[in-house]
GROMACS .gro file of C-alpha atoms in nm:
model
  410
    1UNK     CA    1   0.420   1.762  -0.586
    2UNK     CA    2   0.424   2.118  -0.471
    3UNK     CA    3   0.204   2.288  -0.218
    4UNK     CA    4  -0.008   2.581  -0.339
    5UNK     CA    5  -0.060   2.914  -0.171
    6UNK     CA    6   0.271   2.911   0.017
    7UNK     CA    7   0.416   3.245   0.123
    8UNK     CA    8   0.777   3.358   0.092
    9UNK     CA    9   0.864   3.274   0.453
   10UNK     CA   10   0.710   2.931   0.413
   11UNK     CA   11   0.905   2.879   0.091
   12UNK     CA   12   1.229   2.958   0.274
   13UNK     CA   13   1.138   2.710   0.549
   14UNK     CA   14   1.051   2.445   0.291
   15UNK     CA   15   1.378   2.512   0.107
   16UNK     CA   16   1.578   2.467   0.428
   17UNK     CA   17   1.378   2.152   0.508
   18UNK     CA   18   1.444   2.010   0.159
   19UNK     CA   19   1.817   2.072   0.197
   20UNK     CA   20   1.819   1.910   0.540
   21UNK     CA   21   1.623   1.609   0.416
   22UNK     CA   22   1.856   1.564   0.120
   23UNK     CA   23   2.151   1.545   0.359
   24UNK     CA   24   1.966   1.298   0.584
   25UNK     CA   25   1.862   1.087   0.288
   26UNK     CA   26   2.218   1.077   0.155
   27UNK     CA   27   2.339   0.945   0.490
   28UNK     CA   28   2.048   0.705   0.542
   29UNK     CA   29   2.060   0.548   0.199
   30UNK     CA   30   2.436   0.528   0.183
   31UNK     CA   31   2.406   0.334   0.509
   32UNK     CA   32   2.137   0.106   0.362
   33UNK     CA   33   2.331   0.029   0.044
   34UNK     CA   34   2.661  -0.017   0.225
   35UNK     CA   35   2.498  -0.264   0.463
   36UNK     CA   36   2.360  -0.470   0.173
   37UNK     CA   37   2.695  -0.468  -0.005
   38UNK     CA   38   2.866  -0.591   0.312
   39UNK     CA   39   2.608  -0.868   0.356
   40UNK     CA   40   2.599  -0.959  -0.013
   41UNK     CA   41   2.218  -0.959   0.002
   42UNK     CA   42   1.991  -0.984  -0.297
   43UNK     CA   43   1.734  -0.760  -0.455
   44UNK     CA   44   1.705  -0.468  -0.217
   45UNK     CA   45   1.754  -0.166  -0.442
   46UNK     CA   46   1.526  -0.046  -0.719
   47UNK     CA   47   1.605  -0.194  -1.058
   48UNK     CA   48   1.840  -0.469  -0.938
   49UNK     CA   49   1.620  -0.758  -1.049
   50UNK     CA   50   1.696  -0.975  -0.746
   51UNK     CA   51   2.072  -0.981  -0.799
   52UNK     CA   52   2.343  -0.880  -0.556
   53UNK     CA   53   2.519  -0.542  -0.592
   54UNK     CA   54   2.832  -0.722  -0.713
   55UNK     CA   55   2.638  -0.844  -1.020
   56UNK     CA   56   2.657  -0.496  -1.175
   57UNK     CA   57   2.998  -0.384  -1.302
   58UNK     CA   58   2.923  -0.013  -1.307
   59UNK     CA   59   2.696   0.214  -1.106
   60UNK     CA   60   2.595   0.575  -1.096
   61UNK     CA   61   2.580   0.733  -0.751
   62UNK     CA   62   2.265   0.938  -0.730
   63UNK     CA   63   2.229   1.275  -0.559
   64UNK     CA   64   2.091   1.111  -0.245
   65UNK     CA   65   2.369   0.853  -0.228
   66UNK     CA   66   2.160   0.540  -0.298
   67UNK     CA   67   2.361   0.342  -0.556
   68UNK     CA   68   2.109   0.074  -0.645
   69UNK     CA   69   2.053   0.143  -1.017
   70UNK     CA   70   2.226   0.023  -1.331
   71UNK     CA   71   2.450   0.283  -1.496
   72UNK     CA   72   2.244   0.544  -1.686
   73UNK     CA   73   1.914   0.375  -1.598
   74UNK     CA   74   1.622   0.617  -1.559
   75UNK     CA   75   1.507   0.684  -1.206
   76UNK     CA   76   1.137   0.665  -1.117
   77UNK     CA   77   0.941   0.975  -1.027
   78UNK     CA   78   0.601   0.974  -0.855
   79UNK     CA   79   0.404   1.219  -1.069
   80UNK     CA   80   0.078   1.196  -0.875
   81UNK     CA   81  -0.120   0.999  -0.617
   82UNK     CA   82  -0.499   1.002  -0.592
   83UNK     CA   83  -0.779   0.822  -0.411
   84UNK     CA   84  -1.153   0.784  -0.463
   85UNK     CA   85  -1.384   0.710  -0.170
   86UNK     CA   86  -1.744   0.607  -0.248
   87UNK     CA   87  -2.017   0.838  -0.122
   88UNK     CA   88  -2.189   0.584   0.098
   89UNK     CA   89  -2.061   0.523   0.451
   90UNK     CA   90  -2.168   0.244   0.689
   91UNK     CA   91  -2.104   0.280   1.061
   92UNK     CA   92  -2.022  -0.016   1.282
   93UNK     CA   93  -2.361   0.018   1.449
   94UNK     CA   94  -2.527  -0.011   1.107
   95UNK     CA   95  -2.311  -0.318   1.042
   96UNK     CA   96  -2.430  -0.470   1.371
   97UNK     CA   97  -2.792  -0.406   1.275
   98UNK     CA   98  -2.741  -0.576   0.939
   99UNK     CA   99  -2.584  -0.878   1.113
  100UNK     CA  100  -2.886  -0.897   1.344
  101UNK     CA  101  -3.126  -0.907   1.048
  102UNK     CA  102  -2.985  -1.245   0.937
  103UNK     CA  103  -3.106  -1.419   1.252
  104UNK     CA  104  -2.764  -1.546   1.354
  105UNK     CA  105  -2.545  -1.436   1.642
  106UNK     CA  106  -2.588  -1.065   1.711
  107UNK     CA  107  -2.300  -0.884   1.879
  108UNK     CA  108  -2.389  -0.653   2.170
  109UNK     CA  109  -2.409  -0.279   2.089
  110UNK     CA  110  -2.065  -0.121   2.074
  111UNK     CA  111  -1.875  -0.453   2.055
  112UNK     CA  112  -1.755  -0.410   1.696
  113UNK     CA  113  -1.624  -0.060   1.771
  114UNK     CA  114  -1.447  -0.177   2.087
  115UNK     CA  115  -1.284  -0.474   1.916
  116UNK     CA  116  -1.170  -0.286   1.605
  117UNK     CA  117  -1.146   0.082   1.699
  118UNK     CA  118  -1.305   0.156   1.361
  119UNK     CA  119  -1.600   0.396   1.325
  120UNK     CA  120  -1.718   0.272   0.985
  121UNK     CA  121  -1.635   0.185   0.625
  122UNK     CA  122  -1.691   0.327   0.276
  123UNK     CA  123  -1.940   0.134   0.061
  124UNK     CA  124  -1.957   0.137  -0.319
  125UNK     CA  125  -2.280   0.216  -0.498
  126UNK     CA  126  -2.497  -0.067  -0.630
  127UNK     CA  127  -2.351  -0.181  -0.963
  128UNK     CA  128  -2.018  -0.006  -0.900
  129UNK     CA  129  -1.729  -0.244  -0.963
  130UNK     CA  130  -1.365  -0.253  -0.863
  131UNK     CA  131  -1.272  -0.121  -1.208
  132UNK     CA  132  -1.507   0.178  -1.162
  133UNK     CA  133  -1.338   0.272  -0.833
  134UNK     CA  134  -1.000   0.242  -1.003
  135UNK     CA  135  -1.108   0.454  -1.300
  136UNK     CA  136  -1.237   0.735  -1.076
  137UNK     CA  137  -0.903   0.754  -0.893
  138UNK     CA  138  -0.702   0.715  -1.214
  139UNK     CA  139  -0.874   1.010  -1.380
  140UNK     CA  140  -0.791   1.228  -1.081
  141UNK     CA  141  -0.428   1.111  -1.084
  142UNK     CA  142  -0.394   1.190  -1.455
  143UNK     CA  143  -0.542   1.534  -1.400
  144UNK     CA  144  -0.299   1.606  -1.117
  145UNK     CA  145  -0.008   1.500  -1.337
  146UNK     CA  146  -0.130   1.711  -1.630
  147UNK     CA  147  -0.155   1.402  -1.850
  148UNK     CA  148  -0.411   1.235  -2.075
  149UNK     CA  149  -0.474   0.864  -2.103
  150UNK     CA  150  -0.291   0.866  -2.437
  151UNK     CA  151   0.027   0.966  -2.254
  152UNK     CA  152   0.030   0.636  -2.060
  153UNK     CA  153   0.265   0.366  -2.192
  154UNK     CA  154   0.151   0.088  -1.955
  155UNK     CA  155  -0.150   0.041  -1.727
  156UNK     CA  156  -0.133  -0.186  -1.422
  157UNK     CA  157  -0.439  -0.283  -1.218
  158UNK     CA  158  -0.323  -0.365  -0.866
  159UNK     CA  159  -0.572  -0.474  -0.600
  160UNK     CA  160  -0.700  -0.755  -0.384
  161UNK     CA  161  -1.034  -0.725  -0.568
  162UNK     CA  162  -1.115  -0.790  -0.932
  163UNK     CA  163  -1.412  -0.763  -1.166
  164UNK     CA  164  -1.362  -1.105  -1.326
  165UNK     CA  165  -1.135  -1.407  -1.305
  166UNK     CA  166  -1.078  -1.364  -1.678
  167UNK     CA  167  -0.983  -1.130  -1.841
  168UNK     CA  168  -0.754  -0.916  -1.629
  169UNK     CA  169  -0.939  -0.628  -1.465
  170UNK     CA  170  -0.677  -0.395  -1.617
  171UNK     CA  171  -0.855  -0.446  -1.951
  172UNK     CA  172  -1.184  -0.319  -1.807
  173UNK     CA  173  -1.009  -0.015  -1.659
  174UNK     CA  174  -0.837   0.053  -1.992
  175UNK     CA  175  -1.162   0.016  -2.190
  176UNK     CA  176  -1.347   0.257  -1.960
  177UNK     CA  177  -1.066   0.513  -1.988
  178UNK     CA  178  -1.007   0.472  -2.360
  179UNK     CA  179  -0.651   0.345  -2.317
  180UNK     CA  180  -0.475   0.161  -2.599
  181UNK     CA  181  -0.149   0.080  -2.418
  182UNK     CA  182  -0.041  -0.264  -2.288
  183UNK     CA  183  -0.211  -0.366  -1.961
  184UNK     CA  184  -0.195  -0.639  -1.698
  185UNK     CA  185  -0.286  -0.709  -1.336
  186UNK     CA  186  -0.053  -0.723  -1.034
  187UNK     CA  187  -0.201  -0.911  -0.740
  188UNK     CA  188  -0.052  -0.975  -0.396
  189UNK     CA  189  -0.338  -0.911  -0.153
  190UNK     CA  190  -0.296  -0.580   0.032
  191UNK     CA  191   0.058  -0.535  -0.103
  192UNK     CA  192  -0.067  -0.520  -0.463
  193UNK     CA  193  -0.005  -0.146  -0.513
  194UNK     CA  194   0.334  -0.163  -0.343
  195UNK     CA  195   0.435  -0.456  -0.565
  196UNK     CA  196   0.302  -0.271  -0.870
  197UNK     CA  197   0.535   0.015  -0.779
  198UNK     CA  198   0.823  -0.233  -0.783
  199UNK     CA  199   0.716  -0.374  -1.122
  200UNK     CA  200   0.666  -0.026  -1.270
  201UNK     CA  201   0.994   0.107  -1.133
  202UNK     CA  202   1.184  -0.194  -1.268
  203UNK     CA  203   1.029  -0.157  -1.614
  204UNK     CA  204   1.105   0.215  -1.617
  205UNK     CA  205   1.464   0.149  -1.506
  206UNK     CA  206   1.498  -0.110  -1.785
  207UNK     CA  207   1.384   0.148  -2.038
  208UNK     CA  208   1.075  -0.049  -2.141
  209UNK     CA  209   0.823   0.226  -2.058
  210UNK     CA  210   0.844   0.590  -1.958
  211UNK     CA  211   0.503   0.661  -1.801
  212UNK     CA  212   0.302   0.399  -1.611
  213UNK     CA  213  -0.042   0.427  -1.452
  214UNK     CA  214  -0.115   0.209  -1.148
  215UNK     CA  215  -0.490   0.182  -1.082
  216UNK     CA  216  -0.643   0.013  -0.777
  217UNK     CA  217  -1.007  -0.067  -0.703
  218UNK     CA  218  -1.098  -0.238  -0.376
  219UNK     CA  219  -1.449  -0.373  -0.310
  220UNK     CA  220  -1.369  -0.510   0.034
  221UNK     CA  221  -1.728  -0.493   0.160
  222UNK     CA  222  -1.810  -0.788  -0.069
  223UNK     CA  223  -1.626  -1.025   0.167
  224UNK     CA  224  -1.811  -0.919   0.485
  225UNK     CA  225  -1.987  -1.209   0.659
  226UNK     CA  226  -2.342  -1.118   0.754
  227UNK     CA  227  -2.470  -1.445   0.902
  228UNK     CA  228  -2.257  -1.568   1.193
  229UNK     CA  229  -2.405  -1.879   1.363
  230UNK     CA  230  -2.217  -1.811   1.686
  231UNK     CA  231  -1.968  -1.578   1.851
  232UNK     CA  232  -1.673  -1.782   1.729
  233UNK     CA  233  -1.781  -1.742   1.368
  234UNK     CA  234  -1.819  -1.367   1.422
  235UNK     CA  235  -1.468  -1.336   1.564
  236UNK     CA  236  -1.320  -1.537   1.277
  237UNK     CA  237  -1.499  -1.303   1.036
  238UNK     CA  238  -1.388  -0.987   1.221
  239UNK     CA  239  -1.142  -0.860   0.952
  240UNK     CA  240  -1.432  -0.846   0.708
  241UNK     CA  241  -1.621  -0.595   0.921
  242UNK     CA  242  -1.346  -0.335   0.877
  243UNK     CA  243  -1.303  -0.404   0.503
  244UNK     CA  244  -1.377  -0.087   0.306
  245UNK     CA  245  -1.430   0.007  -0.059
  246UNK     CA  246  -1.191   0.252  -0.223
  247UNK     CA  247  -1.008   0.343  -0.540
  248UNK     CA  248  -0.648   0.462  -0.570
  249UNK     CA  249  -0.406   0.550  -0.846
  250UNK     CA  250  -0.046   0.654  -0.900
  251UNK     CA  251   0.135   0.784  -1.206
  252UNK     CA  252   0.503   0.684  -1.220
  253UNK     CA  253   0.740   0.819  -1.483
  254UNK     CA  254   1.106   0.818  -1.577
  255UNK     CA  255   1.300   1.095  -1.408
  256UNK     CA  256   1.611   1.273  -1.530
  257UNK     CA  257   1.942   1.103  -1.437
  258UNK     CA  258   1.998   1.372  -1.176
  259UNK     CA  259   1.666   1.484  -1.029
  260UNK     CA  260   1.686   1.712  -0.727
  261UNK     CA  261   1.320   1.814  -0.747
  262UNK     CA  262   0.997   1.619  -0.727
  263UNK     CA  263   0.876   1.298  -0.568
  264UNK     CA  264   1.104   1.006  -0.639
  265UNK     CA  265   1.126   0.640  -0.542
  266UNK     CA  266   1.454   0.571  -0.364
  267UNK     CA  267   1.430   0.207  -0.262
  268UNK     CA  268   1.196  -0.093  -0.262
  269UNK     CA  269   1.245  -0.419  -0.074
  270UNK     CA  270   1.019  -0.718  -0.009
  271UNK     CA  271   1.032  -1.033   0.204
  272UNK     CA  272   0.787  -1.319   0.247
  273UNK     CA  273   0.712  -1.614   0.472
  274UNK     CA  274   0.465  -1.819   0.271
  275UNK     CA  275   0.427  -2.085   0.540
  276UNK     CA  276   0.163  -1.855   0.692
  277UNK     CA  277  -0.062  -1.842   0.381
  278UNK     CA  278  -0.361  -2.003   0.555
  279UNK     CA  279  -0.383  -1.745   0.834
  280UNK     CA  280  -0.631  -1.514   0.659
  281UNK     CA  281  -0.818  -1.614   0.344
  282UNK     CA  282  -1.101  -1.555   0.100
  283UNK     CA  283  -1.103  -1.912  -0.026
  284UNK     CA  284  -1.375  -1.911  -0.294
  285UNK     CA  285  -1.320  -1.835  -0.661
  286UNK     CA  286  -1.015  -2.057  -0.715
  287UNK     CA  287  -0.956  -2.428  -0.759
  288UNK     CA  288  -0.947  -2.507  -0.385
  289UNK     CA  289  -1.320  -2.459  -0.340
  290UNK     CA  290  -1.445  -2.425  -0.696
  291UNK     CA  291  -1.782  -2.251  -0.708
  292UNK     CA  292  -1.848  -2.267  -0.336
  293UNK     CA  293  -2.061  -1.985  -0.197
  294UNK     CA  294  -2.038  -2.106   0.165
  295UNK     CA  295  -1.967  -1.821   0.403
  296UNK     CA  296  -1.652  -1.995   0.526
  297UNK     CA  297  -1.513  -1.967   0.171
  298UNK     CA  298  -1.672  -1.654   0.022
  299UNK     CA  299  -1.594  -1.414   0.309
  300UNK     CA  300  -1.275  -1.285   0.468
  301UNK     CA  301  -1.190  -1.533   0.740
  302UNK     CA  302  -0.927  -1.581   1.009
  303UNK     CA  303  -0.801  -1.937   1.027
  304UNK     CA  304  -0.609  -1.891   1.351
  305UNK     CA  305  -0.476  -1.610   1.564
  306UNK     CA  306  -0.359  -1.356   1.305
  307UNK     CA  307  -0.182  -1.138   1.560
  308UNK     CA  308   0.005  -1.435   1.705
  309UNK     CA  309   0.100  -1.558   1.357
  310UNK     CA  310   0.213  -1.209   1.257
  311UNK     CA  311   0.419  -1.172   1.573
  312UNK     CA  312   0.585  -1.506   1.506
  313UNK     CA  313   0.639  -1.434   1.137
  314UNK     CA  314   0.754  -1.071   1.147
  315UNK     CA  315   1.063  -1.122   1.366
  316UNK     CA  316   1.189  -1.383   1.118
  317UNK     CA  317   1.140  -1.144   0.826
  318UNK     CA  318   1.250  -0.814   0.978
  319UNK     CA  319   1.627  -0.886   0.985
  320UNK     CA  320   1.612  -0.896   0.605
  321UNK     CA  321   1.486  -0.537   0.592
  322UNK     CA  322   1.647  -0.391   0.905
  323UNK     CA  323   1.839  -0.124   0.714
  324UNK     CA  324   1.531  -0.006   0.522
  325UNK     CA  325   1.329  -0.002   0.845
  326UNK     CA  326   1.595   0.209   1.012
  327UNK     CA  327   1.564   0.464   0.730
  328UNK     CA  328   1.182   0.438   0.747
  329UNK     CA  329   1.177   0.526   1.119
  330UNK     CA  330   1.364   0.848   1.041
  331UNK     CA  331   1.124   0.948   0.761
  332UNK     CA  332   0.903   1.256   0.791
  333UNK     CA  333   0.589   1.052   0.723
  334UNK     CA  334   0.530   0.678   0.753
  335UNK     CA  335   0.232   0.506   0.590
  336UNK     CA  336   0.164   0.144   0.675
  337UNK     CA  337  -0.115  -0.103   0.610
  338UNK     CA  338  -0.383  -0.108   0.881
  339UNK     CA  339  -0.675  -0.346   0.942
  340UNK     CA  340  -0.789  -0.212   1.281
  341UNK     CA  341  -0.675   0.024   1.554
  342UNK     CA  342  -0.555  -0.275   1.755
  343UNK     CA  343  -0.338  -0.370   1.458
  344UNK     CA  344  -0.226  -0.006   1.421
  345UNK     CA  345  -0.089   0.009   1.776
  346UNK     CA  346   0.058  -0.341   1.760
  347UNK     CA  347   0.246  -0.249   1.442
  348UNK     CA  348   0.384   0.066   1.605
  349UNK     CA  349   0.520  -0.146   1.891
  350UNK     CA  350   0.650  -0.435   1.678
  351UNK     CA  351   0.829  -0.215   1.425
  352UNK     CA  352   0.927   0.059   1.675
  353UNK     CA  353   0.764   0.330   1.463
  354UNK     CA  354   0.722   0.688   1.593
  355UNK     CA  355   0.344   0.734   1.631
  356UNK     CA  356   0.363   1.110   1.572
  357UNK     CA  357   0.478   1.049   1.214
  358UNK     CA  358   0.209   0.793   1.134
  359UNK     CA  359  -0.162   0.832   1.056
  360UNK     CA  360  -0.435   0.603   1.199
  361UNK     CA  361  -0.645   0.624   0.882
  362UNK     CA  362  -0.820   0.294   0.957
  363UNK     CA  363  -1.019   0.451   1.242
  364UNK     CA  364  -1.226   0.662   1.001
  365UNK     CA  365  -1.187   0.484   0.668
  366UNK     CA  366  -1.158   0.116   0.757
  367UNK     CA  367  -0.922  -0.127   0.588
  368UNK     CA  368  -0.898  -0.010   0.227
  369UNK     CA  369  -0.684  -0.305   0.119
  370UNK     CA  370  -0.415  -0.220  -0.135
  371UNK     CA  371  -0.551   0.138  -0.149
  372UNK     CA  372  -0.451   0.195   0.216
  373UNK     CA  373  -0.105   0.337   0.148
  374UNK     CA  374  -0.210   0.582  -0.127
  375UNK     CA  375  -0.500   0.690   0.097
  376UNK     CA  376  -0.263   0.781   0.380
  377UNK     CA  377  -0.033   0.972   0.144
  378UNK     CA  378  -0.324   1.175   0.007
  379UNK     CA  379  -0.470   1.248   0.352
  380UNK     CA  380  -0.126   1.350   0.481
  381UNK     CA  381  -0.079   1.583   0.183
  382UNK     CA  382  -0.424   1.737   0.227
  383UNK     CA  383  -0.366   1.798   0.598
  384UNK     CA  384  -0.024   1.956   0.545
  385UNK     CA  385   0.165   1.671   0.709
  386UNK     CA  386   0.342   1.590   0.383
  387UNK     CA  387   0.526   1.861   0.192
  388UNK     CA  388   0.784   1.886  -0.081
  389UNK     CA  389   1.121   1.741   0.011
  390UNK     CA  390   0.987   1.516   0.288
  391UNK     CA  391   1.126   1.167   0.329
  392UNK     CA  392   0.840   0.915   0.301
  393UNK     CA  393   0.819   0.548   0.396
  394UNK     CA  394   0.549   0.304   0.287
  395UNK     CA  395   0.526  -0.027   0.473
  396UNK     CA  396   0.308  -0.299   0.329
  397UNK     CA  397   0.180  -0.610   0.503
  398UNK     CA  398  -0.029  -0.869   0.321
  399UNK     CA  399  -0.178  -1.208   0.397
  400UNK     CA  400   0.039  -1.482   0.268
  401UNK     CA  401   0.257  -1.350   0.452
  402UNK     CA  402   0.451  -1.072   0.275
  403UNK     CA  403   0.612  -0.752   0.395
  404UNK     CA  404   0.739  -0.465   0.181
  405UNK     CA  405   0.914  -0.130   0.227
  406UNK     CA  406   0.917   0.160  -0.017
  407UNK     CA  407   1.125   0.470   0.053
  408UNK     CA  408   1.069   0.790  -0.139
  409UNK     CA  409   1.143   1.162  -0.144
  410UNK     CA  410   0.827   1.370  -0.185
   0.00000   0.00000   0.00000
């Protein structure tokens, strides 16, 4: 991913920055891998399939020093990242007015903005589905990569949302794009895209596919609760008021064994604490509540103090990813999942992230679900905060509770 319109002096600065970042990445990722080898931990590097480093008899040390791949296995390159934001935009004041129309509890003017720090959310057009949002982003991603849909070997749909329970929404995306490759869905709430990156990277490393399209379509505004009988119901439904609609896509492809240029995935690691699965739910549509359309089931709902649960859960999970987090803090740009500005600042404090290298995208765009991380990467690229050679960290947090880290070189 190269910047356009860069002068000679800028090119020299970028070249020096790339060289510096390569040195930093070598040191950071050697430190990460060495720590995991010392601990005998499982499944941290790309392509290791959940086994300890000792399970592989031979390894190739890459140019950046991260030794997590099987000998001669292809590395994974990020060919392109794209987002699609629907044309309609609903401010928090417009949301308050719509709540008032239902005759239930009406929040005072300005309350939603003060509680969330969010100005508004993107809203899909009538009749526009999650697959349509994904297709719009996917077409842009293919264009950026200089590819056609026939060049794709595997298509993954990765999102919290879906068009249908059956079949997989990936089939609808493929049909709309004219794809004939294998397809399937990857779903893990707001970590869906991050987990799809792990699946794609593992399949590429195994030699199963060379070029994989990840498509995401989030229709988060569908789970907004409009009728709140009282203030308590409104507060429990608060995450739904920042839920936004968006599409995102990434093209991942096999890289050369030694690839000094281009965006490349360096590491992926995930941890979970599933005891907290009830904290935040959309309960309808499965076997727990069958065909229930009750607002308690069909809308995004807090079933406790999410911040307290997160604060109790995160410290138990973070020691498992402390080495990756250390490398993430030193990255040039850090994208992480955001549901409100309160959550944004709390995450900065909890994970000790440098605010200057993060982007509070939620303030303007709302919570875009699994599209949040690609959105931040695109906005950072467009604003010049992300350039070739930069070290990038992507931190995912999803209800359930799961936490993931992806480290890449842009």
